[in-house]
Amino acid sequence: MTQSDYLRSGQQTIRLELEAVQELLNHLDDFFSQACDLMFNCKGRVIVTGMGKSGHIGNKIAATLASTGTPSFFVHPGEASHGDLGMFTGSDVVLALSNSGETAELITILPLIKRMGAPMISITANADSTLARSADVNLHIPVDREACPLGLAPTSSTTAQLVLGDALAIALLEARGFSSEDFAFSHPGGSLGRRLLLKVDDIMHTGEDIPQVQANTSVREALLEVTRKRLGMTAVTDPQGKLMGVFTDGDLRRTLDQEINLASTPIADVMTAECTRVSPGILAAEALSLMQQRKINALLVVDEHDRPVGALNMHDMLKAGVI
């Protein structure tokens, strides 16, 4: 094959799978809503099962459901016949995938699923199949043609299964009011979890590490504090410790343009009085968003009396994996 032949083949495959998804969209009906209701009201788990390529898709659907608020796991139908059927209970909902609807391993366990009283949803391309007729709700995938030119390798059908599984998961996510923080609790190990769970309290500098001077401190002494604490700024407070303003690297550049006496000028004369501050407990991702909006590189955290209790900058965000 030439390079153009490879390109033509790839485009044809994508075109056929797009058509399968579009056809699925056109055929989505009340059975989809019924399936969502069964899964939403499930008192146990959504148990997903399927054989071969449908099984691989089912595994991914179970993982997506579980990570978006619908407790779920995958059971291999072959293993179910050899003991794993004990994972099923009458409180569960079974989601069974089979393109033909006649997969032997699934048909074998159908009577046992029925006997325990677990509602079943099937996803098939054959609405008149054994699996479809046995299910409480059948979600029909109207795929007449696989992208495989031999018509053998599951391609368009598995794509449609995957899209339908995502549609179920997202509909349930919205029905449950599942939030980004809920999502983070099931993804604590990755960068997404860090972004969504980490609070400013976890990464801010506290105590003696907070850069701060009083309002009558000279600019020269304030610069020494900025240098010592290495956050690119210092808080400026009144005698009671309440925040009056901030002095940053940017303020320094503007101050030098004024040709003032650094040793005698009080920092209060050149500080930024209306400075950005946040309260403890807010998400680090929120603080980062605020810093980006205000185009600042450092941020102060203050208590209910407006006294500095923490400070952080972009380097702290970067080190914590929030950026």
PDB file of C-alpha atoms in Angstrom:
ATOM      1  CA  MET A   1       0.000   0.000   0.000  1.00  0.00           C
ATOM      2  CA  THR A   2       1.127   3.533  -0.689  1.00  0.00           C
ATOM      3  CA  GLN A   3       0.988   6.360   1.856  1.00  0.00           C
ATOM      4  CA  SER A   4      -2.155   7.690   0.204  1.00  0.00           C
ATOM      5  CA  ASP A   5      -3.748   4.237   0.510  1.00  0.00           C
ATOM      6  CA  TYR A   6      -3.058   4.200   4.257  1.00  0.00           C
ATOM      7  CA  LEU A   7      -4.542   7.670   4.573  1.00  0.00           C
ATOM      8  CA  ARG A   8      -7.632   6.719   2.556  1.00  0.00           C
ATOM      9  CA  SER A   9      -8.159   3.606   4.684  1.00  0.00           C
ATOM     10  CA  GLY A  10      -7.821   5.558   7.930  1.00  0.00           C
ATOM     11  CA  GLN A  11     -10.266   8.206   6.776  1.00  0.00           C
ATOM     12  CA  GLN A  12     -12.773   5.555   5.703  1.00  0.00           C
ATOM     13  CA  THR A  13     -12.610   3.848   9.096  1.00  0.00           C
ATOM     14  CA  ILE A  14     -13.152   7.113  10.954  1.00  0.00           C
ATOM     15  CA  ARG A  15     -15.993   8.021   8.591  1.00  0.00           C
ATOM     16  CA  LEU A  16     -17.790   4.715   9.174  1.00  0.00           C
ATOM     17  CA  GLU A  17     -17.404   4.946  12.941  1.00  0.00           C
ATOM     18  CA  LEU A  18     -18.681   8.527  12.908  1.00  0.00           C
ATOM     19  CA  GLU A  19     -21.721   7.300  11.003  1.00  0.00           C
ATOM     20  CA  ALA A  20     -22.292   4.617  13.635  1.00  0.00           C
ATOM     21  CA  VAL A  21     -22.214   7.208  16.430  1.00  0.00           C
ATOM     22  CA  GLN A  22     -24.519   9.548  14.494  1.00  0.00           C
ATOM     23  CA  GLU A  23     -26.960   6.682  13.941  1.00  0.00           C
ATOM     24  CA  LEU A  24     -26.816   5.918  17.662  1.00  0.00           C
ATOM     25  CA  LEU A  25     -27.660   9.552  18.439  1.00  0.00           C
ATOM     26  CA  ASN A  26     -30.646   9.417  16.086  1.00  0.00           C
ATOM     27  CA  HIS A  27     -31.993   6.255  17.746  1.00  0.00           C
ATOM     28  CA  LEU A  28     -31.596   7.251  21.405  1.00  0.00           C
ATOM     29  CA  ASP A  29     -35.052   6.885  22.967  1.00  0.00           C
ATOM     30  CA  ASP A  30     -37.004   6.345  26.199  1.00  0.00           C
ATOM     31  CA  PHE A  31     -35.217   3.056  26.821  1.00  0.00           C
ATOM     32  CA  PHE A  32     -32.094   5.106  27.568  1.00  0.00           C
ATOM     33  CA  SER A  33     -34.002   7.035  30.256  1.00  0.00           C
ATOM     34  CA  GLN A  34     -35.343   3.773  31.695  1.00  0.00           C
ATOM     35  CA  ALA A  35     -31.819   2.373  31.868  1.00  0.00           C
ATOM     36  CA  CYS A  36     -30.630   5.507  33.668  1.00  0.00           C
ATOM     37  CA  ASP A  37     -33.486   5.195  36.181  1.00  0.00           C
ATOM     38  CA  LEU A  38     -32.591   1.583  36.936  1.00  0.00           C
ATOM     39  CA  MET A  39     -28.944   2.475  37.508  1.00  0.00           C
ATOM     40  CA  PHE A  40     -29.705   5.647  39.478  1.00  0.00           C
ATOM     41  CA  ASN A  41     -32.017   3.803  41.875  1.00  0.00           C
ATOM     42  CA  CYS A  42     -29.738   0.784  42.233  1.00  0.00           C
ATOM     43  CA  LYS A  43     -29.180  -0.094  45.917  1.00  0.00           C
ATOM     44  CA  GLY A  44     -26.154  -2.251  45.170  1.00  0.00           C
ATOM     45  CA  ARG A  45     -23.621  -2.010  42.363  1.00  0.00           C
ATOM     46  CA  VAL A  46     -23.864  -1.794  38.596  1.00  0.00           C
ATOM     47  CA  ILE A  47     -22.188  -5.000  37.422  1.00  0.00           C
ATOM     48  CA  VAL A  48     -20.951  -4.744  33.848  1.00  0.00           C
ATOM     49  CA  THR A  49     -20.254  -7.902  31.867  1.00  0.00           C
ATOM     50  CA  GLY A  50     -19.322  -8.786  28.314  1.00  0.00           C
ATOM     51  CA  MET A  51     -17.136 -11.168  26.323  1.00  0.00           C
ATOM     52  CA  GLY A  52     -14.231 -10.456  23.967  1.00  0.00           C
ATOM     53  CA  LYS A  53     -14.049  -6.909  22.610  1.00  0.00           C
ATOM     54  CA  SER A  54     -17.390  -6.103  24.237  1.00  0.00           C
ATOM     55  CA  GLY A  55     -15.796  -7.173  27.512  1.00  0.00           C
ATOM     56  CA  HIS A  56     -12.924  -4.722  27.029  1.00  0.00           C
ATOM     57  CA  ILE A  57     -15.450  -1.950  26.390  1.00  0.00           C
ATOM     58  CA  GLY A  58     -17.493  -3.100  29.399  1.00  0.00           C
ATOM     59  CA  ASN A  59     -14.415  -2.897  31.604  1.00  0.00           C
ATOM     60  CA  LYS A  60     -13.903   0.716  30.581  1.00  0.00           C
ATOM     61  CA  ILE A  61     -17.598   1.546  31.097  1.00  0.00           C
ATOM     62  CA  ALA A  62     -17.462   0.090  34.622  1.00  0.00           C
ATOM     63  CA  ALA A  63     -14.382   2.192  35.390  1.00  0.00           C
ATOM     64  CA  THR A  64     -16.060   5.352  34.059  1.00  0.00           C
ATOM     65  CA  LEU A  65     -19.214   4.704  36.081  1.00  0.00           C
ATOM     66  CA  ALA A  66     -17.225   4.078  39.259  1.00  0.00           C
ATOM     67  CA  SER A  67     -15.175   7.258  38.866  1.00  0.00           C
ATOM     68  CA  THR A  68     -18.242   9.418  38.242  1.00  0.00           C
ATOM     69  CA  GLY A  69     -20.366   8.454  41.229  1.00  0.00           C
ATOM     70  CA  THR A  70     -22.035   5.170  40.227  1.00  0.00           C
ATOM     71  CA  PRO A  71     -20.503   2.240  42.165  1.00  0.00           C
ATOM     72  CA  SER A  72     -19.644  -0.343  39.534  1.00  0.00           C
ATOM     73  CA  PHE A  73     -17.296  -3.180  38.630  1.00  0.00           C
ATOM     74  CA  PHE A  74     -16.708  -5.574  35.739  1.00  0.00           C
ATOM     75  CA  VAL A  75     -17.229  -9.338  35.880  1.00  0.00           C
ATOM     76  CA  HIS A  76     -15.985 -11.619  33.093  1.00  0.00           C
ATOM     77  CA  PRO A  77     -18.944 -13.816  32.038  1.00  0.00           C
ATOM     78  CA  GLY A  78     -16.723 -16.889  31.663  1.00  0.00           C
ATOM     79  CA  GLU A  79     -15.446 -16.473  35.221  1.00  0.00           C
ATOM     80  CA  ALA A  80     -19.011 -15.853  36.410  1.00  0.00           C
ATOM     81  CA  SER A  81     -19.849 -19.468  35.487  1.00  0.00           C
ATOM     82  CA  HIS A  82     -16.977 -20.657  37.659  1.00  0.00           C
ATOM     83  CA  GLY A  83     -17.638 -18.876  40.927  1.00  0.00           C
ATOM     84  CA  ASP A  84     -17.697 -15.144  40.196  1.00  0.00           C
ATOM     85  CA  LEU A  85     -21.474 -15.198  39.952  1.00  0.00           C
ATOM     86  CA  GLY A  86     -21.245 -14.951  43.739  1.00  0.00           C
ATOM     87  CA  MET A  87     -20.382 -11.281  43.199  1.00  0.00           C
ATOM     88  CA  PHE A  88     -23.941 -10.672  41.953  1.00  0.00           C
ATOM     89  CA  THR A  89     -26.821  -9.873  44.330  1.00  0.00           C
ATOM     90  CA  GLY A  90     -30.481  -9.084  43.828  1.00  0.00           C
ATOM     91  CA  SER A  91     -29.736  -5.462  44.808  1.00  0.00           C
ATOM     92  CA  ASP A  92     -27.433  -4.977  41.828  1.00  0.00           C
ATOM     93  CA  VAL A  93     -28.175  -3.916  38.266  1.00  0.00           C
ATOM     94  CA  VAL A  94     -26.493  -5.908  35.505  1.00  0.00           C
ATOM     95  CA  LEU A  95     -25.307  -4.161  32.340  1.00  0.00           C
ATOM     96  CA  ALA A  96     -24.555  -6.810  29.692  1.00  0.00           C
ATOM     97  CA  LEU A  97     -22.822  -6.047  26.387  1.00  0.00           C
ATOM     98  CA  SER A  98     -22.976  -8.266  23.307  1.00  0.00           C
ATOM     99  CA  ASN A  99     -23.073  -7.172  19.696  1.00  0.00           C
ATOM    100  CA  SER A 100     -24.952 -10.279  18.566  1.00  0.00           C
ATOM    101  CA  GLY A 101     -26.916 -10.708  21.777  1.00  0.00           C
ATOM    102  CA  GLU A 102     -26.200 -14.441  21.549  1.00  0.00           C
ATOM    103  CA  THR A 103     -22.831 -14.685  23.325  1.00  0.00           C
ATOM    104  CA  ALA A 104     -22.807 -18.184  24.853  1.00  0.00           C
ATOM    105  CA  GLU A 105     -21.090 -17.187  28.095  1.00  0.00           C
ATOM    106  CA  LEU A 106     -23.729 -14.536  28.750  1.00  0.00           C
ATOM    107  CA  ILE A 107     -26.667 -16.733  27.787  1.00  0.00           C
ATOM    108  CA  THR A 108     -25.427 -19.369  30.251  1.00  0.00           C
ATOM    109  CA  ILE A 109     -25.695 -17.058  33.254  1.00  0.00           C
ATOM    110  CA  LEU A 110     -28.957 -15.337  32.206  1.00  0.00           C
ATOM    111  CA  PRO A 111     -31.283 -17.740  34.121  1.00  0.00           C
ATOM    112  CA  LEU A 112     -29.214 -17.334  37.284  1.00  0.00           C
ATOM    113  CA  ILE A 113     -29.302 -13.529  37.071  1.00  0.00           C
ATOM    114  CA  LYS A 114     -33.064 -13.715  36.574  1.00  0.00           C
ATOM    115  CA  ARG A 115     -33.407 -16.103  39.502  1.00  0.00           C
ATOM    116  CA  MET A 116     -31.694 -13.736  41.940  1.00  0.00           C
ATOM    117  CA  GLY A 117     -33.934 -10.873  40.758  1.00  0.00           C
ATOM    118  CA  ALA A 118     -31.258  -8.427  39.583  1.00  0.00           C
ATOM    119  CA  PRO A 119     -32.609  -6.063  36.889  1.00  0.00           C
ATOM    120  CA  MET A 120     -30.659  -6.292  33.630  1.00  0.00           C
ATOM    121  CA  ILE A 121     -29.850  -3.780  30.908  1.00  0.00           C
ATOM    122  CA  SER A 122     -28.480  -5.100  27.643  1.00  0.00           C
ATOM    123  CA  ILE A 123     -26.558  -3.299  24.904  1.00  0.00           C
ATOM    124  CA  THR A 124     -26.887  -5.167  21.619  1.00  0.00           C
ATOM    125  CA  ALA A 125     -27.004  -4.597  17.881  1.00  0.00           C
ATOM    126  CA  ASN A 126     -29.719  -7.267  17.561  1.00  0.00           C
ATOM    127  CA  ALA A 127     -32.928  -6.138  19.239  1.00  0.00           C
ATOM    128  CA  ASP A 128     -34.486  -9.576  18.676  1.00  0.00           C
ATOM    129  CA  SER A 129     -31.640 -11.530  20.281  1.00  0.00           C
ATOM    130  CA  THR A 130     -31.881 -13.781  23.332  1.00  0.00           C
ATOM    131  CA  LEU A 131     -30.035 -11.261  25.487  1.00  0.00           C
ATOM    132  CA  ALA A 132     -32.167  -8.320  24.335  1.00  0.00           C
ATOM    133  CA  ARG A 133     -35.433 -10.206  24.940  1.00  0.00           C
ATOM    134  CA  SER A 134     -34.292 -11.320  28.398  1.00  0.00           C
ATOM    135  CA  ALA A 135     -33.295  -7.848  29.550  1.00  0.00           C
ATOM    136  CA  ASP A 136     -35.536  -5.468  31.464  1.00  0.00           C
ATOM    137  CA  VAL A 137     -34.264  -2.711  29.157  1.00  0.00           C
ATOM    138  CA  ASN A 138     -32.443  -3.215  25.867  1.00  0.00           C
ATOM    139  CA  LEU A 139     -30.351  -0.388  24.421  1.00  0.00           C
ATOM    140  CA  HIS A 140     -30.163  -1.026  20.718  1.00  0.00           C
ATOM    141  CA  ILE A 141     -27.039  -0.108  18.783  1.00  0.00           C
ATOM    142  CA  PRO A 142     -28.121   0.317  15.144  1.00  0.00           C
ATOM    143  CA  VAL A 143     -24.809  -0.723  13.559  1.00  0.00           C
ATOM    144  CA  ASP A 144     -25.277  -2.512  10.253  1.00  0.00           C
ATOM    145  CA  ARG A 145     -21.680  -2.304   9.086  1.00  0.00           C
ATOM    146  CA  GLU A 146     -18.352  -2.611  10.845  1.00  0.00           C
ATOM    147  CA  ALA A 147     -15.484  -0.402   9.735  1.00  0.00           C
ATOM    148  CA  CYS A 148     -13.495  -3.597   9.149  1.00  0.00           C
ATOM    149  CA  PRO A 149     -13.677  -4.304   5.367  1.00  0.00           C
ATOM    150  CA  LEU A 150     -14.139  -8.003   6.174  1.00  0.00           C
ATOM    151  CA  GLY A 151     -17.098  -7.157   8.378  1.00  0.00           C
ATOM    152  CA  LEU A 152     -15.545  -9.273  11.139  1.00  0.00           C
ATOM    153  CA  ALA A 153     -13.443  -7.221  13.559  1.00  0.00           C
ATOM    154  CA  PRO A 154     -15.628  -5.319  16.073  1.00  0.00           C
ATOM    155  CA  THR A 155     -14.977  -1.664  15.248  1.00  0.00           C
ATOM    156  CA  SER A 156     -18.034   0.497  14.644  1.00  0.00           C
ATOM    157  CA  SER A 157     -20.054  -1.606  17.099  1.00  0.00           C
ATOM    158  CA  THR A 158     -17.547  -1.290  19.956  1.00  0.00           C
ATOM    159  CA  THR A 159     -17.201   2.440  19.318  1.00  0.00           C
ATOM    160  CA  ALA A 160     -20.973   2.795  19.619  1.00  0.00           C
ATOM    161  CA  GLN A 161     -20.941   0.693  22.823  1.00  0.00           C
ATOM    162  CA  LEU A 162     -18.264   2.922  24.325  1.00  0.00           C
ATOM    163  CA  VAL A 163     -20.105   6.133  23.430  1.00  0.00           C
ATOM    164  CA  LEU A 164     -23.357   4.774  24.841  1.00  0.00           C
ATOM    165  CA  GLY A 165     -21.584   3.798  28.066  1.00  0.00           C
ATOM    166  CA  ASP A 166     -20.172   7.310  28.381  1.00  0.00           C
ATOM    167  CA  ALA A 167     -23.642   8.749  27.771  1.00  0.00           C
ATOM    168  CA  LEU A 168     -25.052   6.629  30.617  1.00  0.00           C
ATOM    169  CA  ALA A 169     -22.240   7.619  32.982  1.00  0.00           C
ATOM    170  CA  ILE A 170     -22.554  11.355  32.307  1.00  0.00           C
ATOM    171  CA  ALA A 171     -26.354  11.322  32.556  1.00  0.00           C
ATOM    172  CA  LEU A 172     -26.019   9.661  35.975  1.00  0.00           C
ATOM    173  CA  LEU A 173     -23.263  12.076  37.012  1.00  0.00           C
ATOM    174  CA  GLU A 174     -25.573  15.001  36.302  1.00  0.00           C
ATOM    175  CA  ALA A 175     -28.530  13.310  38.022  1.00  0.00           C
ATOM    176  CA  ARG A 176     -26.465  12.805  41.193  1.00  0.00           C
ATOM    177  CA  GLY A 177     -25.125  16.368  41.191  1.00  0.00           C
ATOM    178  CA  PHE A 178     -21.633  14.874  41.184  1.00  0.00           C
ATOM    179  CA  SER A 179     -19.085  17.677  41.712  1.00  0.00           C
ATOM    180  CA  SER A 180     -15.445  18.188  40.759  1.00  0.00           C
ATOM    181  CA  GLU A 181     -14.514  17.635  44.409  1.00  0.00           C
ATOM    182  CA  ASP A 182     -16.416  14.329  44.418  1.00  0.00           C
ATOM    183  CA  PHE A 183     -14.482  13.375  41.294  1.00  0.00           C
ATOM    184  CA  ALA A 184     -11.182  14.232  42.952  1.00  0.00           C
ATOM    185  CA  PHE A 185     -11.863  11.866  45.852  1.00  0.00           C
ATOM    186  CA  SER A 186     -11.768   8.955  43.434  1.00  0.00           C
ATOM    187  CA  HIS A 187      -8.634  10.320  41.717  1.00  0.00           C
ATOM    188  CA  PRO A 188      -6.356  11.332  44.608  1.00  0.00           C
ATOM    189  CA  GLY A 189      -3.151   9.954  43.137  1.00  0.00           C
ATOM    190  CA  GLY A 190      -2.806  11.953  39.938  1.00  0.00           C
ATOM    191  CA  SER A 191      -2.310  15.575  39.036  1.00  0.00           C
ATOM    192  CA  LEU A 192      -6.079  15.975  38.720  1.00  0.00           C
ATOM    193  CA  GLY A 193      -6.525  14.944  42.356  1.00  0.00           C
ATOM    194  CA  ARG A 194      -3.848  17.371  43.476  1.00  0.00           C
ATOM    195  CA  ARG A 195      -5.495  20.184  41.567  1.00  0.00           C
ATOM    196  CA  LEU A 196      -8.918  19.459  42.996  1.00  0.00           C
ATOM    197  CA  LEU A 197      -8.133  18.452  46.590  1.00  0.00           C
ATOM    198  CA  LEU A 198      -5.067  20.456  47.611  1.00  0.00           C
ATOM    199  CA  LYS A 199      -5.821  23.514  49.738  1.00  0.00           C
ATOM    200  CA  VAL A 200      -3.695  26.630  50.222  1.00  0.00           C
ATOM    201  CA  ASP A 201      -3.156  25.509  53.834  1.00  0.00           C
ATOM    202  CA  ASP A 202      -1.236  22.495  52.503  1.00  0.00           C
ATOM    203  CA  ILE A 203       1.364  24.504  50.598  1.00  0.00           C
ATOM    204  CA  MET A 204       1.526  27.990  52.130  1.00  0.00           C
ATOM    205  CA  HIS A 205       4.451  29.290  54.201  1.00  0.00           C
ATOM    206  CA  THR A 206       3.483  29.945  57.815  1.00  0.00           C
ATOM    207  CA  GLY A 207       4.848  31.422  61.039  1.00  0.00           C
ATOM    208  CA  GLU A 208       8.335  32.894  60.745  1.00  0.00           C
ATOM    209  CA  ASP A 209       8.410  32.056  57.040  1.00  0.00           C
ATOM    210  CA  ILE A 210       5.728  34.653  56.235  1.00  0.00           C
ATOM    211  CA  PRO A 211       7.384  37.832  54.888  1.00  0.00           C
ATOM    212  CA  GLN A 212       5.942  40.770  56.835  1.00  0.00           C
ATOM    213  CA  VAL A 213       7.000  44.181  58.127  1.00  0.00           C
ATOM    214  CA  GLN A 214       5.223  46.983  59.931  1.00  0.00           C
ATOM    215  CA  ALA A 215       4.046  50.114  58.151  1.00  0.00           C
ATOM    216  CA  ASN A 216       6.796  52.363  59.559  1.00  0.00           C
ATOM    217  CA  THR A 217       9.586  50.029  58.381  1.00  0.00           C
ATOM    218  CA  SER A 218      11.936  51.643  55.851  1.00  0.00           C
ATOM    219  CA  VAL A 219      11.898  50.516  52.249  1.00  0.00           C
ATOM    220  CA  ARG A 220      15.468  49.295  52.715  1.00  0.00           C
ATOM    221  CA  GLU A 221      14.511  47.018  55.641  1.00  0.00           C
ATOM    222  CA  ALA A 222      11.440  45.814  53.768  1.00  0.00           C
ATOM    223  CA  LEU A 223      13.647  44.829  50.815  1.00  0.00           C
ATOM    224  CA  LEU A 224      15.815  42.793  53.166  1.00  0.00           C
ATOM    225  CA  GLU A 225      12.694  40.960  54.375  1.00  0.00           C
ATOM    226  CA  VAL A 226      11.645  40.236  50.778  1.00  0.00           C
ATOM    227  CA  THR A 227      15.124  38.852  50.089  1.00  0.00           C
ATOM    228  CA  ARG A 228      15.211  36.719  53.247  1.00  0.00           C
ATOM    229  CA  LYS A 229      11.819  35.087  52.710  1.00  0.00           C
ATOM    230  CA  ARG A 230      12.277  34.655  48.943  1.00  0.00           C
ATOM    231  CA  LEU A 231       8.604  34.939  47.959  1.00  0.00           C
ATOM    232  CA  GLY A 232       8.953  38.099  45.879  1.00  0.00           C
ATOM    233  CA  MET A 233       6.917  40.216  48.283  1.00  0.00           C
ATOM    234  CA  THR A 234       6.230  41.138  51.876  1.00  0.00           C
ATOM    235  CA  ALA A 235       3.050  41.861  53.798  1.00  0.00           C
ATOM    236  CA  VAL A 236       2.779  45.281  55.436  1.00  0.00           C
ATOM    237  CA  THR A 237       0.890  45.283  58.751  1.00  0.00           C
ATOM    238  CA  ASP A 238      -0.246  47.748  61.419  1.00  0.00           C
ATOM    239  CA  PRO A 239       0.865  47.445  65.090  1.00  0.00           C
ATOM    240  CA  GLN A 240      -1.982  44.988  65.752  1.00  0.00           C
ATOM    241  CA  GLY A 241      -0.788  42.728  62.936  1.00  0.00           C
ATOM    242  CA  LYS A 242      -3.652  43.558  60.568  1.00  0.00           C
ATOM    243  CA  LEU A 243      -2.804  43.594  56.871  1.00  0.00           C
ATOM    244  CA  MET A 244      -2.478  47.087  55.424  1.00  0.00           C
ATOM    245  CA  GLY A 245      -0.939  46.257  52.073  1.00  0.00           C
ATOM    246  CA  VAL A 246       1.775  44.401  50.217  1.00  0.00           C
ATOM    247  CA  PHE A 247       5.127  45.347  48.724  1.00  0.00           C
ATOM    248  CA  THR A 248       6.221  43.282  45.714  1.00  0.00           C
ATOM    249  CA  ASP A 249       9.024  43.140  43.187  1.00  0.00           C
ATOM    250  CA  GLY A 250       6.793  45.160  40.891  1.00  0.00           C
ATOM    251  CA  ASP A 251       6.332  47.832  43.557  1.00  0.00           C
ATOM    252  CA  LEU A 252      10.126  47.981  43.919  1.00  0.00           C
ATOM    253  CA  ARG A 253      10.599  48.766  40.236  1.00  0.00           C
ATOM    254  CA  ARG A 254       8.015  51.530  40.458  1.00  0.00           C
ATOM    255  CA  THR A 255       9.653  52.858  43.647  1.00  0.00           C
ATOM    256  CA  LEU A 256      13.093  53.065  42.072  1.00  0.00           C
ATOM    257  CA  ASP A 257      11.635  55.185  39.283  1.00  0.00           C
ATOM    258  CA  GLN A 258      10.667  57.762  41.948  1.00  0.00           C
ATOM    259  CA  GLU A 259      14.264  58.144  43.158  1.00  0.00           C
ATOM    260  CA  ILE A 260      13.260  58.068  46.831  1.00  0.00           C
ATOM    261  CA  ASN A 261      15.522  57.553  49.837  1.00  0.00           C
ATOM    262  CA  LEU A 262      15.330  53.822  50.571  1.00  0.00           C
ATOM    263  CA  ALA A 263      16.711  54.203  54.093  1.00  0.00           C
ATOM    264  CA  SER A 264      14.237  56.816  55.297  1.00  0.00           C
ATOM    265  CA  THR A 265      11.027  56.302  53.301  1.00  0.00           C
ATOM    266  CA  PRO A 266       8.412  54.208  55.192  1.00  0.00           C
ATOM    267  CA  ILE A 267       7.209  51.179  53.297  1.00  0.00           C
ATOM    268  CA  ALA A 268       3.609  52.346  53.821  1.00  0.00           C
ATOM    269  CA  ASP A 269       4.299  55.205  51.390  1.00  0.00           C
ATOM    270  CA  VAL A 270       5.081  52.904  48.458  1.00  0.00           C
ATOM    271  CA  MET A 271       3.133  49.708  49.206  1.00  0.00           C
ATOM    272  CA  THR A 272       0.047  48.505  47.307  1.00  0.00           C
ATOM    273  CA  ALA A 273      -2.796  49.055  49.739  1.00  0.00           C
ATOM    274  CA  GLU A 274      -5.586  47.278  47.869  1.00  0.00           C
ATOM    275  CA  CYS A 275      -3.860  43.906  47.710  1.00  0.00           C
ATOM    276  CA  THR A 276      -5.328  40.512  46.905  1.00  0.00           C
ATOM    277  CA  ARG A 277      -5.741  38.089  49.793  1.00  0.00           C
ATOM    278  CA  VAL A 278      -7.563  34.790  50.387  1.00  0.00           C
ATOM    279  CA  SER A 279      -8.881  32.885  53.405  1.00  0.00           C
ATOM    280  CA  PRO A 280      -7.525  29.564  54.685  1.00  0.00           C
ATOM    281  CA  GLY A 281      -9.278  26.452  53.394  1.00  0.00           C
ATOM    282  CA  ILE A 282      -9.779  27.484  49.780  1.00  0.00           C
ATOM    283  CA  LEU A 283      -8.568  25.119  47.099  1.00  0.00           C
ATOM    284  CA  ALA A 284      -5.093  25.781  45.745  1.00  0.00           C
ATOM    285  CA  ALA A 285      -6.590  25.607  42.249  1.00  0.00           C
ATOM    286  CA  GLU A 286      -8.921  28.503  43.144  1.00  0.00           C
ATOM    287  CA  ALA A 287      -5.995  30.516  44.478  1.00  0.00           C
ATOM    288  CA  LEU A 288      -4.057  29.824  41.278  1.00  0.00           C
ATOM    289  CA  SER A 289      -6.987  30.976  39.158  1.00  0.00           C
ATOM    290  CA  LEU A 290      -7.193  34.201  41.185  1.00  0.00           C
ATOM    291  CA  MET A 291      -3.463  34.835  40.787  1.00  0.00           C
ATOM    292  CA  GLN A 292      -3.718  34.337  37.049  1.00  0.00           C
ATOM    293  CA  GLN A 293      -6.706  36.677  36.804  1.00  0.00           C
ATOM    294  CA  ARG A 294      -4.981  39.413  38.815  1.00  0.00           C
ATOM    295  CA  LYS A 295      -1.623  38.796  37.085  1.00  0.00           C
ATOM    296  CA  ILE A 296       0.227  38.411  40.384  1.00  0.00           C
ATOM    297  CA  ASN A 297       2.925  35.913  41.337  1.00  0.00           C
ATOM    298  CA  ALA A 298       2.396  35.742  45.117  1.00  0.00           C
ATOM    299  CA  LEU A 299      -0.567  35.695  47.460  1.00  0.00           C
ATOM    300  CA  LEU A 300      -1.267  36.279  51.148  1.00  0.00           C
ATOM    301  CA  VAL A 301      -3.609  34.143  53.241  1.00  0.00           C
ATOM    302  CA  VAL A 302      -5.351  35.992  56.085  1.00  0.00           C
ATOM    303  CA  ASP A 303      -7.561  34.995  59.013  1.00  0.00           C
ATOM    304  CA  GLU A 304     -10.978  36.412  59.908  1.00  0.00           C
ATOM    305  CA  HIS A 305      -9.288  39.470  61.454  1.00  0.00           C
ATOM    306  CA  ASP A 306      -7.296  40.150  58.279  1.00  0.00           C
ATOM    307  CA  ARG A 307      -4.007  39.077  59.873  1.00  0.00           C
ATOM    308  CA  PRO A 308      -1.544  37.170  57.656  1.00  0.00           C
ATOM    309  CA  VAL A 309      -1.423  33.464  58.482  1.00  0.00           C
ATOM    310  CA  GLY A 310       0.241  32.277  55.292  1.00  0.00           C
ATOM    311  CA  ALA A 311       1.908  33.231  52.043  1.00  0.00           C
ATOM    312  CA  LEU A 312       2.627  31.413  48.784  1.00  0.00           C
ATOM    313  CA  ASN A 313       3.799  32.073  45.262  1.00  0.00           C
ATOM    314  CA  MET A 314       3.789  30.468  41.826  1.00  0.00           C
ATOM    315  CA  HIS A 315       6.840  28.361  42.677  1.00  0.00           C
ATOM    316  CA  ASP A 316       4.896  26.768  45.534  1.00  0.00           C
ATOM    317  CA  MET A 317       2.043  26.010  43.130  1.00  0.00           C
ATOM    318  CA  LEU A 318       4.465  24.479  40.655  1.00  0.00           C
ATOM    319  CA  LYS A 319       6.230  22.380  43.303  1.00  0.00           C
ATOM    320  CA  ALA A 320       2.873  21.052  44.580  1.00  0.00           C
ATOM    321  CA  GLY A 321       1.772  20.060  41.074  1.00  0.00           C
ATOM    322  CA  VAL A 322      -1.158  22.493  40.969  1.00  0.00           C
ATOM    323  CA  ILE A 323       0.143  24.099  37.763  1.00  0.00           C
TER     324      ILE A 323
END
